[in-house]
XYZ file of C-alpha atoms in Angstrom:
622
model
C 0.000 0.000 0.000
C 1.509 3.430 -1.026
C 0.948 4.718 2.704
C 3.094 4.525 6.101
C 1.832 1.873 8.403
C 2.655 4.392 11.389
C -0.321 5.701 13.891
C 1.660 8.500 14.378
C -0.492 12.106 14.579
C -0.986 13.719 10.722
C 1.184 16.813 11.799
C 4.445 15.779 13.718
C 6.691 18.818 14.784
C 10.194 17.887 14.112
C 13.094 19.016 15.094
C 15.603 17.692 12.479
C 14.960 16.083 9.233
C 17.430 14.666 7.830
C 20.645 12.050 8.907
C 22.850 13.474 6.505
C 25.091 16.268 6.958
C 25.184 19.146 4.835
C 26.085 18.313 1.339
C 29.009 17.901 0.178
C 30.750 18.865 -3.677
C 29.453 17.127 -6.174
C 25.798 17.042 -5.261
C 23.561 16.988 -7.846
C 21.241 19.926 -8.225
C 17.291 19.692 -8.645
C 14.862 21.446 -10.669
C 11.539 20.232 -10.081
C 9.028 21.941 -12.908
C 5.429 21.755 -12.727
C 3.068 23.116 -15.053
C -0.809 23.941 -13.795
C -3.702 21.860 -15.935
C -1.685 20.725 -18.217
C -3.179 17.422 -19.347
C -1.758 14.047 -20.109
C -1.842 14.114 -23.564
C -1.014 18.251 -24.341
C 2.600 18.132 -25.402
C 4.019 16.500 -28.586
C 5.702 14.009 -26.312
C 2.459 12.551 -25.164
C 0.615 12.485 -28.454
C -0.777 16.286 -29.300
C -0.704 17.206 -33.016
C -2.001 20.752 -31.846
C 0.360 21.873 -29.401
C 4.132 22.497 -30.311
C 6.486 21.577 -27.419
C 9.737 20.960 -28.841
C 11.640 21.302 -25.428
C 9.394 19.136 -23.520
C 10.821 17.380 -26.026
C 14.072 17.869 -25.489
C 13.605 16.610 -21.967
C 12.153 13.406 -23.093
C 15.215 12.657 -25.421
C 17.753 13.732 -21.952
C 15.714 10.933 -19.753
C 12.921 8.852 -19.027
C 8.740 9.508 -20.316
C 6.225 7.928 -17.556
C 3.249 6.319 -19.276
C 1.196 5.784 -15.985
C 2.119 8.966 -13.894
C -0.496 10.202 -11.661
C -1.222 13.185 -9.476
C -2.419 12.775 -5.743
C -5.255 14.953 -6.306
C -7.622 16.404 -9.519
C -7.189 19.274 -8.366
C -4.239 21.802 -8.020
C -3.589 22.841 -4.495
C -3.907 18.926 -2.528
C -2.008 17.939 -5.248
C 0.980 20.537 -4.329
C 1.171 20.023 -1.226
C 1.523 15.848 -1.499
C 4.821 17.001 -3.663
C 5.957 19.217 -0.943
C 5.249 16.801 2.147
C 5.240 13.356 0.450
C 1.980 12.328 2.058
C -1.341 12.209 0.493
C -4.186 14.437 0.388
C -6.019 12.306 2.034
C -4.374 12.335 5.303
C -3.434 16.069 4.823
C -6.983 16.359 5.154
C -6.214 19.420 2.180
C -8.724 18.199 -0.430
C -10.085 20.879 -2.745
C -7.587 23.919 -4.020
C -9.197 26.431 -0.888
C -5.607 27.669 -0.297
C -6.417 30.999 -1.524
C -9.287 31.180 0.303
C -9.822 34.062 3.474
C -11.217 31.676 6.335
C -8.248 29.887 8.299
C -9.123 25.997 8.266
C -6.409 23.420 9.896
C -8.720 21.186 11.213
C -11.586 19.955 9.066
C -14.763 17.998 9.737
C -17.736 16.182 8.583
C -20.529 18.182 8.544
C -23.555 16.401 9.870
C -25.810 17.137 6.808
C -25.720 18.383 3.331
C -28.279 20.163 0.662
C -31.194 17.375 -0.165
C -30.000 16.947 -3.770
C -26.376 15.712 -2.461
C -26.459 11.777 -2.170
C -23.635 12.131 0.472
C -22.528 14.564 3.072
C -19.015 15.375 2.311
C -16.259 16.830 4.535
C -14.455 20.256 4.936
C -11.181 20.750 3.701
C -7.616 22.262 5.376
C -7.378 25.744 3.817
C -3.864 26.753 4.743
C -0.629 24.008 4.684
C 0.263 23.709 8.760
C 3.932 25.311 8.782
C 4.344 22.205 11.444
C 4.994 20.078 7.892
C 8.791 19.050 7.271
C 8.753 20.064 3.793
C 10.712 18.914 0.652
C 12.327 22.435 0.859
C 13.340 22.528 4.548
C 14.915 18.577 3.897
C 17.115 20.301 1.495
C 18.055 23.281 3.039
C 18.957 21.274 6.068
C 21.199 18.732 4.135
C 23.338 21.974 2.515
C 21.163 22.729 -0.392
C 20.090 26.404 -1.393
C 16.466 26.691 -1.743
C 13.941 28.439 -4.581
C 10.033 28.371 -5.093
C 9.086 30.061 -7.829
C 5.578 30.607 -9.256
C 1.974 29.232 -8.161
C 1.673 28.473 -4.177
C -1.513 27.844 -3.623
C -1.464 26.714 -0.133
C -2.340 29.633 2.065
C -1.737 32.933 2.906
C 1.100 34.502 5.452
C 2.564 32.853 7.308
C 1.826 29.568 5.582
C 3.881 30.603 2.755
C 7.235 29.086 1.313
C 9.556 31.094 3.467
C 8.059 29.325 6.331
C 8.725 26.221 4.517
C 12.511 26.343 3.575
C 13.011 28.151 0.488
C 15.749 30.773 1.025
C 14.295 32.568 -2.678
C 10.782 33.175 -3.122
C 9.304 34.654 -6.198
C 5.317 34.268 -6.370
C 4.190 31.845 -3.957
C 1.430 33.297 -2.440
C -1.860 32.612 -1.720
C -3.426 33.002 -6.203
C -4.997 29.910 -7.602
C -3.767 31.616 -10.855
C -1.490 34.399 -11.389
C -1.807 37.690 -9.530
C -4.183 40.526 -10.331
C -4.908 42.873 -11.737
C -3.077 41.512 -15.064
C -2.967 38.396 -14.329
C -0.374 36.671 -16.789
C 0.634 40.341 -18.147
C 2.195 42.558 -15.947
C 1.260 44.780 -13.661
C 0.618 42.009 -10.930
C -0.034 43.346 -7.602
C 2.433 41.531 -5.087
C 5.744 42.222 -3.432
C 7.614 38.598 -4.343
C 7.466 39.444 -8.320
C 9.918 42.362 -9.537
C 7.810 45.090 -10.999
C 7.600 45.586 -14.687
C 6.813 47.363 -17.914
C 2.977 46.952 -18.507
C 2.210 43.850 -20.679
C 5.679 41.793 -19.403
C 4.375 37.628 -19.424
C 4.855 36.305 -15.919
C 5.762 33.646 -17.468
C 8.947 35.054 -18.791
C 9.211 36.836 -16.072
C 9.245 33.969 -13.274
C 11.824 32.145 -15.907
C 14.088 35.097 -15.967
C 14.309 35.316 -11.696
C 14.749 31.263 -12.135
C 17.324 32.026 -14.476
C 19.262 34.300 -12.199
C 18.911 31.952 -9.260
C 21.140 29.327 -11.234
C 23.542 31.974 -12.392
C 23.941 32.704 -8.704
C 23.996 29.771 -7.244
C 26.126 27.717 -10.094
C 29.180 26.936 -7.666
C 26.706 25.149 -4.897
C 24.293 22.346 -5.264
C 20.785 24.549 -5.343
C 16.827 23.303 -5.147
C 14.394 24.883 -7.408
C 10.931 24.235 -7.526
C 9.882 26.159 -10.545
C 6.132 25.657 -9.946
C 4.553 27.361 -13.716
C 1.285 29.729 -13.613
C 0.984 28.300 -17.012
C -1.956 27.369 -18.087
C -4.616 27.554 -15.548
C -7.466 30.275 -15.883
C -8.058 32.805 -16.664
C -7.005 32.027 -20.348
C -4.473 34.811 -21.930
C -2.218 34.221 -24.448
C 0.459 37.051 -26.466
C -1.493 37.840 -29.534
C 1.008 36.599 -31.882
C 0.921 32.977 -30.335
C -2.758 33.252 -30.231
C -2.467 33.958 -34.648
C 0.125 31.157 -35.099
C -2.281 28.678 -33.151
C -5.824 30.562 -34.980
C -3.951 29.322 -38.668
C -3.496 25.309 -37.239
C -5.902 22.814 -37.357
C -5.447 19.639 -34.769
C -5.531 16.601 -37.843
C -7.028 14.540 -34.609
C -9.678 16.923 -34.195
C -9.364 17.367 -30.691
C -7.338 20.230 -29.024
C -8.836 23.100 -31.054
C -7.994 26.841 -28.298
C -5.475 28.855 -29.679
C -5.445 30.613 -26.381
C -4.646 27.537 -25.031
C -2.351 26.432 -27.941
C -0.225 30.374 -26.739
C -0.462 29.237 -23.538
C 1.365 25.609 -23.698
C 3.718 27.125 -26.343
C 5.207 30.405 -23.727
C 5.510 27.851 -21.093
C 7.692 25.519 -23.599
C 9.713 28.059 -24.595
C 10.630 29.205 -20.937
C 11.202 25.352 -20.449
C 13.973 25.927 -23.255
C 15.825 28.784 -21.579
C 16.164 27.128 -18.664
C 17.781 24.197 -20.380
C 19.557 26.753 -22.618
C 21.359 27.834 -19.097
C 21.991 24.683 -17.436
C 23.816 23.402 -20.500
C 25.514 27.327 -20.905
C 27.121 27.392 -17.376
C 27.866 23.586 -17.659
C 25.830 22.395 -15.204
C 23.121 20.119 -17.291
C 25.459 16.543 -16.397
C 24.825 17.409 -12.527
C 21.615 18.593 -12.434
C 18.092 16.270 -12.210
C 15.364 17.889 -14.126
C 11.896 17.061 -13.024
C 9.152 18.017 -15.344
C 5.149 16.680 -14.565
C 1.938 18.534 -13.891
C -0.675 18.966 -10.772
C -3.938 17.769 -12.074
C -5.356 16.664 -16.052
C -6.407 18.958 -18.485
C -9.491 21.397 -18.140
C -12.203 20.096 -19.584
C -15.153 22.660 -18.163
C -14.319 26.210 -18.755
C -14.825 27.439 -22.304
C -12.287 29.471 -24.302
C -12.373 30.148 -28.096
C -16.170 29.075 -28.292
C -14.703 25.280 -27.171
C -13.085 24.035 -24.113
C -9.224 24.877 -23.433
C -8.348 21.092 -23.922
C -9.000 17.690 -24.798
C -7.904 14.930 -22.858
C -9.176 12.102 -25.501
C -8.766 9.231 -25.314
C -8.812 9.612 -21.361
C -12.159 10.177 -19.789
C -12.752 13.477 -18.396
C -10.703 15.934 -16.958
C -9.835 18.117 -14.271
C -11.947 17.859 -11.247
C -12.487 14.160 -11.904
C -11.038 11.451 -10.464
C -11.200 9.253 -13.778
C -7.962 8.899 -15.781
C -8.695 12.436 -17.448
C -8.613 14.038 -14.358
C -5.866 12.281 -12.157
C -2.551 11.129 -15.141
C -0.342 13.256 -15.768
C 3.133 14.360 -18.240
C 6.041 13.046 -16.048
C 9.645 13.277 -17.823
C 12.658 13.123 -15.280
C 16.281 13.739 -16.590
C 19.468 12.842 -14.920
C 22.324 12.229 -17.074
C 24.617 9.139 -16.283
C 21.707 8.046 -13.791
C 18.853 8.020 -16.181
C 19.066 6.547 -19.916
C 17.928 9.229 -22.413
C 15.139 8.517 -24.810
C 13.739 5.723 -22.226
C 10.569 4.889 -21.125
C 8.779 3.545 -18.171
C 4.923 2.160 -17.836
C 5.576 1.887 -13.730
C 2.843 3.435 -11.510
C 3.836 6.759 -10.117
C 2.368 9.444 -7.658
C 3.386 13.210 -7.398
C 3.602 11.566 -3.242
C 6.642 9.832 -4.700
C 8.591 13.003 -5.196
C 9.586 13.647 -1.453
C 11.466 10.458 -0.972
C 13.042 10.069 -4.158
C 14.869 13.282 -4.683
C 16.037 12.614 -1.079
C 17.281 9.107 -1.769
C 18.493 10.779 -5.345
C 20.278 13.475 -3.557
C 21.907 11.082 -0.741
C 19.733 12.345 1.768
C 17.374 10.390 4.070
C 14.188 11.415 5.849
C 13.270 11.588 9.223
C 12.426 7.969 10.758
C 8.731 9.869 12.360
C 7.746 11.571 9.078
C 4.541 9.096 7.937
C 5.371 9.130 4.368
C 2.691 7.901 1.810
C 4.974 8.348 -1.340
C 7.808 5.634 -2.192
C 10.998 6.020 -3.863
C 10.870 5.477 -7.319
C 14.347 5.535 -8.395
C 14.699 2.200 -9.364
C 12.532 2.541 -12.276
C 14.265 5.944 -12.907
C 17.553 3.454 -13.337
C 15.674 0.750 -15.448
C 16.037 -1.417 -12.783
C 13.099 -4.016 -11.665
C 10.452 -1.865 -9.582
C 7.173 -3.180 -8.284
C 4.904 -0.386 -8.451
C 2.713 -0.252 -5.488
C -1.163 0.862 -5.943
C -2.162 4.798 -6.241
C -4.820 6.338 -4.292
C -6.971 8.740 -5.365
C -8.773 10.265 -2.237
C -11.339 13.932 -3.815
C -14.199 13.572 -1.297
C -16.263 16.703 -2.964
C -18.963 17.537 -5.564
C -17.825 20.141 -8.087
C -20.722 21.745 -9.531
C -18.379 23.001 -12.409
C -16.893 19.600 -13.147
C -20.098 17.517 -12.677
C -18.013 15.117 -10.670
C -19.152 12.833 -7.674
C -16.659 12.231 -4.511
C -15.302 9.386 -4.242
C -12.324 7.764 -4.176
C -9.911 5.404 -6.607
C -7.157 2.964 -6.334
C -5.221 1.763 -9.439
C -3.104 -2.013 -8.834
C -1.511 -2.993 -12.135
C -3.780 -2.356 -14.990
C -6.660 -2.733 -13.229
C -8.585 0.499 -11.286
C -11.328 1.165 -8.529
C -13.457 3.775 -8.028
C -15.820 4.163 -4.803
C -18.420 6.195 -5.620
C -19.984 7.590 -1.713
C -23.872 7.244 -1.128
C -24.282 7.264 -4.950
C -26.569 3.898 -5.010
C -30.278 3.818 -5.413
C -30.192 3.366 -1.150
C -27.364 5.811 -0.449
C -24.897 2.984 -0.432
C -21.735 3.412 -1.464
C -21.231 2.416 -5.925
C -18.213 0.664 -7.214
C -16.675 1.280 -10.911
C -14.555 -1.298 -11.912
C -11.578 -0.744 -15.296
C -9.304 -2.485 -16.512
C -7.210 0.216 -18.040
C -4.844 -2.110 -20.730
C -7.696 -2.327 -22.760
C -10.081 0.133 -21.766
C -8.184 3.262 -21.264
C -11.665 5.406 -21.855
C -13.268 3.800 -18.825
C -16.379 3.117 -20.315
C -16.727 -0.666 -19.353
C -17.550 -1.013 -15.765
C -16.471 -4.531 -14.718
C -17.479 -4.304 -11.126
C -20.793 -6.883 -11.883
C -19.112 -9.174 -13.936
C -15.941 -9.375 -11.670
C -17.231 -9.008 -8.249
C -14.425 -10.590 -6.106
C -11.433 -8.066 -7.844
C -13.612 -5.143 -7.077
C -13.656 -5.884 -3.228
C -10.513 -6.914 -2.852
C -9.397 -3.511 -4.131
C -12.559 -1.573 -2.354
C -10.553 -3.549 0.728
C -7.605 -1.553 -0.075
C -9.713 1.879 -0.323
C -10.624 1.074 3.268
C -7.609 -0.156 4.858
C -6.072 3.716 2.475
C -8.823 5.450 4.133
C -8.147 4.201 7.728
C -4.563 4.416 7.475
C -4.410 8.109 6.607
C -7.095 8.634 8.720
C -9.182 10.574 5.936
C -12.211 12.273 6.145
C -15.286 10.108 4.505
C -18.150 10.980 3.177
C -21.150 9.478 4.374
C -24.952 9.152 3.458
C -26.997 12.852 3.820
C -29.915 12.448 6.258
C -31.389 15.469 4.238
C -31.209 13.766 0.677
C -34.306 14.460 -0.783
C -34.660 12.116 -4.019
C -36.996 14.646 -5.718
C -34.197 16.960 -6.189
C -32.205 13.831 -7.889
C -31.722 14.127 -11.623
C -33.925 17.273 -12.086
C -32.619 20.474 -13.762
C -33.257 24.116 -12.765
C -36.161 24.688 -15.128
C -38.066 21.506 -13.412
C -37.723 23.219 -9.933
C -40.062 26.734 -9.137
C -37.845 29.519 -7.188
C -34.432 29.163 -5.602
C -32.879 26.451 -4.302
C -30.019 25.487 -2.093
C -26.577 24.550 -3.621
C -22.961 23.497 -2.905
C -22.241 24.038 0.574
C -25.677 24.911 1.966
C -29.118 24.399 2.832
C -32.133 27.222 2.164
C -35.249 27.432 4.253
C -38.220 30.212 3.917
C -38.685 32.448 6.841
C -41.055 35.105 7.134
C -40.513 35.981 3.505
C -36.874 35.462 3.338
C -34.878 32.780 1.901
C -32.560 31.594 5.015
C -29.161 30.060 3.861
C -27.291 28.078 5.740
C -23.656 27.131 4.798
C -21.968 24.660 5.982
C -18.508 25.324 4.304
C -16.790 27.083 1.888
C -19.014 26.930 -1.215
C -22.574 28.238 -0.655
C -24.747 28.447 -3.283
C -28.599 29.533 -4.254
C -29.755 28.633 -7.827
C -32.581 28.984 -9.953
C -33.932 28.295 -13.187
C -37.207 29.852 -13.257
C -35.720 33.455 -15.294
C -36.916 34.707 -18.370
C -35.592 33.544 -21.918
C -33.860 36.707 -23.001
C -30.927 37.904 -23.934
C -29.230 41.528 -23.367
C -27.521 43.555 -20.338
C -29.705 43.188 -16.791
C -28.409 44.031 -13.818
C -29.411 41.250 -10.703
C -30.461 42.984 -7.281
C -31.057 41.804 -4.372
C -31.210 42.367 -0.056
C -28.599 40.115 1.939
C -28.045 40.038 5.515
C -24.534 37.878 6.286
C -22.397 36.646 9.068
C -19.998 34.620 7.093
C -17.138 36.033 5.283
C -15.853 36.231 1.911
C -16.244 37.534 -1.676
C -19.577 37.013 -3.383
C -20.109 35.958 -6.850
C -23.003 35.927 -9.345
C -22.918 33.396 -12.062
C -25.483 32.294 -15.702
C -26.184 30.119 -18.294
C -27.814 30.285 -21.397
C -29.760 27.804 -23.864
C -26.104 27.513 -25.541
C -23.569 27.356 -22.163
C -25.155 25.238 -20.428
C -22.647 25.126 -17.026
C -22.093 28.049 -14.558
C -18.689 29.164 -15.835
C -16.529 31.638 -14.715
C -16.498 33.253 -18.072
C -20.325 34.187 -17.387
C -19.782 35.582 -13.944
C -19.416 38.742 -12.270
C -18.342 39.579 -8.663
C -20.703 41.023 -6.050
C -19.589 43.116 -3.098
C -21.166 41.427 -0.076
C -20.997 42.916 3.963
C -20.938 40.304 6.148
C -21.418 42.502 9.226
C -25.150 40.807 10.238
C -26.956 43.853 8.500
C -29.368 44.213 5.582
C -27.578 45.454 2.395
C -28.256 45.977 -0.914
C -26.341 43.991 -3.811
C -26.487 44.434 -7.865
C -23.943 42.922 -10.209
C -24.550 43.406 -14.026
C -24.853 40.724 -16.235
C -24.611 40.240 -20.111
C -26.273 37.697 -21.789
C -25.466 37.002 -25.231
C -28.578 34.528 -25.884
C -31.608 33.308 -24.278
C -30.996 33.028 -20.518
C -31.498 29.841 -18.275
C -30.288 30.035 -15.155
C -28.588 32.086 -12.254
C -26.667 31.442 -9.572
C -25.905 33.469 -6.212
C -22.493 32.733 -4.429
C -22.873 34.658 -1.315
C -19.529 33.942 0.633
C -16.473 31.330 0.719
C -17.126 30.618 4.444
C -19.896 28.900 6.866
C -22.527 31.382 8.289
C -26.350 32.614 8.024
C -27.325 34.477 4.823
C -30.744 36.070 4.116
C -31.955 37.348 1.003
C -34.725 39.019 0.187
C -36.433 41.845 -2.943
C -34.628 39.318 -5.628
C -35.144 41.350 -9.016
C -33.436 40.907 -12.305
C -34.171 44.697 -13.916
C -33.569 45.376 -17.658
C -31.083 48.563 -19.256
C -33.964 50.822 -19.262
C -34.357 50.245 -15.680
C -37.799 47.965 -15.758
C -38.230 45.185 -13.423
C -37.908 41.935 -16.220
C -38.288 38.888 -12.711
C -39.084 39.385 -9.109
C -38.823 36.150 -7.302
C -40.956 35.841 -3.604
C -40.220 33.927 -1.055
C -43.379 32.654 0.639
């Protein structure tokens, strides 16, 4: 099982690290690259015919390409921090990417209910990475290695930050699930830990050029770099010229059709090439492991370029999902005289792995008390025999963006579980069953016709699950079936979503949420099209930034490309709220998220008012 067999407590403070003294000459030097939603198959390496990634490339033909490489999570931030701790999400209890959220959560729970159209009540999630982790970065510092992160953090806001967890040079790494505002990837970007620059600079450059002087510097020492990419998570920008070079292709599969997208993956290649271009300039590329993989799949639910960014085919799904689409991942790693160029490996690998095989790559050792769920891998890095052990897949959540249920997965060999939670016609928990050699797609579910493989691996979930001591979901004593499988436009008024339940009292719609995704939705609105500006009354105790989302008869998911924000007081008084809203076709649905924290929210005097100022809907709440 690819988890400790220790009952030690999640978070252990430690006091040293490491057996090894500082390091001496000669160490090797580590660059650990990791690109944001990049899917399995969007370089040329892994079979794009859209995409042109000639130094990915280059890596592959330096060292080995994973076939079966997996991130811990689906999503970004749980993911990152099973790299940086080499333990799983699961026991992290740091499930969804909420690192950037206001609300301080260390210790989650399981709430005791959930809205009636959720099958399952599922837990809370950490928000912030405990400092009281022994980090990848402070085992290197502490056995004589200087430290960089670079880029995307994700994992909380000061002090849970990367200076806090051993990296001597920080550039980025705060608390942005993408890059900074208000440019986002073109400069200016409004924090302290980027170097100011001319108006319209790519951060992307940018971050390589500060990565790029951190080598220079450090060239005469061994030196750790985690060169974490904001490349190419939302919101989707791309230089113009990039964007025309990818606008005159045509994908001869079909598939990958954004030329956003195709700007995006090609600016993060090219940055990928300079810092090659330097490690073979100051002579350093013989002593230096590259590691180059990704946190989650490829984004298959926003919508760029009238399609969506990517297309994980033939994997199932994407981001958000804990099918193949959503969990494998690009993994190249290069280390000359160590690792044969041009080679290939088909063993099963986890982004948990990455903490104790740089060590053991390095000739360092972790501490004896640190409950490790990853395994070193370096004997399949040397082509040498290597008996994979299984991966777990722990994303306890619904995602209304992603249409995903929680569950969790294990993959043994070829063959893969997924435990599906209260998702039966009785709330019980629903197995999936794949055996991935010849049905990479998942769409044959084996789990009737072989029924004593698919609990002896739903064993393993369990024995996973106790082991890491993981939050579970668990049937909702609220599930109301009539909600199940109905739309919007089947269901009068507005009704509870995500995080939350909704009661009417006195004339007010009473929301109650329960974590950090509260939601009220309807579908009874008009079917037009134009500008409208949504008003409303809200009285709020919770905290957080409000959102207002829509669909219409063509986008058919609440998207953050049909959104607006919403200023929202959460000071227990009665305020009033518009946000404006465009709607290029018919209209179908909208969508009020009133905070990104538990509390009590009232609304009331819901109206959706038309340019000239006349009122189009005004809901009631009797």
């Amino acid at each position: 099982m690819r988890c400790s067999h220790s009952l030690l407590a999640v978070i252990c403070s430690l006091a040293a690290a490491v057996s090894s003294p500082a390091a001496p000459a000669g160490k090797p030097n580590v660059v650990f690259i990791l690109a944001d939603d990049l899917g399995w198959r969007d370089t040329e390496t892994y079979g794009s015919t859209y995409y042109d990634t000639p130094n990915v490339a280059r890596l592959a033909e330096r060292g080995m390409t994973f076939a079966n490489a997996y991130a811990a999570s689906p999503l970004c931030s749980p993911t990152r921090a099973s790299i940086l701790t080499g333990q799983n999400p699961a026991r992290l209890r740091f499930t969804t990417p909420a690192g950037h959220e206001v609300r301080m959560q260390l210790d989650p729970k399981l709430p005791a209910s959930a809205p009636p159209d959720q099958k399952a009540v599922t837990p809370d999630t950490c928000t912030r990475l405990s400092n009281d982790y022994f980090t990848i970065g402070e085992a290197m510092k502490e056995g004589g290695y200087t430290t960089a992160f670079m880029g995307k953090w994700h994992l909380g806001r000061a002090p849970y930050i990367p200076e806090k967890q051993g990296f001597d040079v920080v550039v980025g790494g705060r608390e942005h699930p993408g890059p900074p505002p208000p440019g986002h990837y073109f400069a200016p970007w409004a924090i302290d830990t980027i170097p100011k620059k001319p108006k319209g600079t790519h951060i992307c450059d940018e971050v390589t050029d500060e990565a790029l002087e951190f080598i220079e510097k450090n060239k005469e020492k061994p030196f750790f770099l985690e060169l974490w990419y904001y490349d190419v998570h939302a919101p989707y920008q791309a230089k113009e010229d990039l964007k025309a070079k990818y606008a005159a292709k045509t994908d001869p599969q079909g598939l990958q059709k954004s030329p956003t997208m195709g700007g995006m993956i090609d600016i993060m290649d090219q940055n990928i090439g300079r810092v090659i271009d330097k490690l073979d300039a100051l002579g350093l590329a013989e002593n230096t492991i590259v590691v180059f993989t990704s946190d989650n799949g490829g984004n298959m639910y926003d919508e760029v370029d009238g399609t969506t960014p990517t297309n994980n085919a033939p994997l199932r799904n994407g981001k958000g999902n804990i099918y193949e689409g959503g969990q494998r991942v690009p993994l190249i790693a290069v280390w000359p005289g160590r690792i044969a160029p041009k080679s290939k490996s088909d063993a099963l690998t986890s982004t948990v792995d990455w903490y104790p095989t740089l060590l053991e790559m390095v000739g360092l050792q972790p501490h004896a008390d640190i409950p490790l769920d990853g395994v070193s891998i370096l004997p399949a890095l040397e082509g040498k025999p290597f008996e994979s052990p299984p991966v777990f897949c722990h994303f306890p959540h619904y995602v209304a963006a992603t249409k995903n249920l929680p569950g969790t997965s294990v993959r043994r060999g070829d063959d893969k579980l997924i435990r599906y939670y209260a998702d039966g016609p009785e709330q019980q928990d629903r197995l999936e069953l794949y055996h991935l050699a010849e049905d990479i797609g998942e769409t044959n579910n084996l789990a009737e016709q072989k029924p004593e493989l698919a609990a002896e691996l739903n064993g393993l979930i369990t024995g996973f699950l106790v082991e890491t001591k993981a939050l579970v979901p668990k049937p909702n004593p609220q599930y109301d079936p009539k909600f199940q499988g109905k739309t919007l436009q089947d269901l009068p008024g507005w009704h509870a979503g995500g995080t939350a339940t909704a009661e009417v009292q006195e004339k007010r719609l009473v929301l109650t949420a329960t974590g950090d995704d509260p939601q009220i939705q309807t579908g009874e609105v008009p079917a037009l099209s134009g500008q409208f500006t949504l008003q409303f009354r809200v009285k709020s105790d919770a905290k957080g930034e409000g959102q207002v989302f829509w669909t219409t008869k063509k986008f058919k998911s609440f998207n953050r490309a049909r959104s607006g924000p919403v200023e929202v007081t959460h000071d227990g008084q009665w305020h009033a709220c518009s946000v404006q809203i465009e709607v290029g076709e018919e209209l179908t649905s909208l969508r009020i998220d009133p905070s990104q924290a538990p509390g009590k929210i009232e609304f009331e005097d819901i109206r959706l008012v038309d340019g000239g100022g006349d009122i189009v809907k005004e809901w009631s709440f009797q």
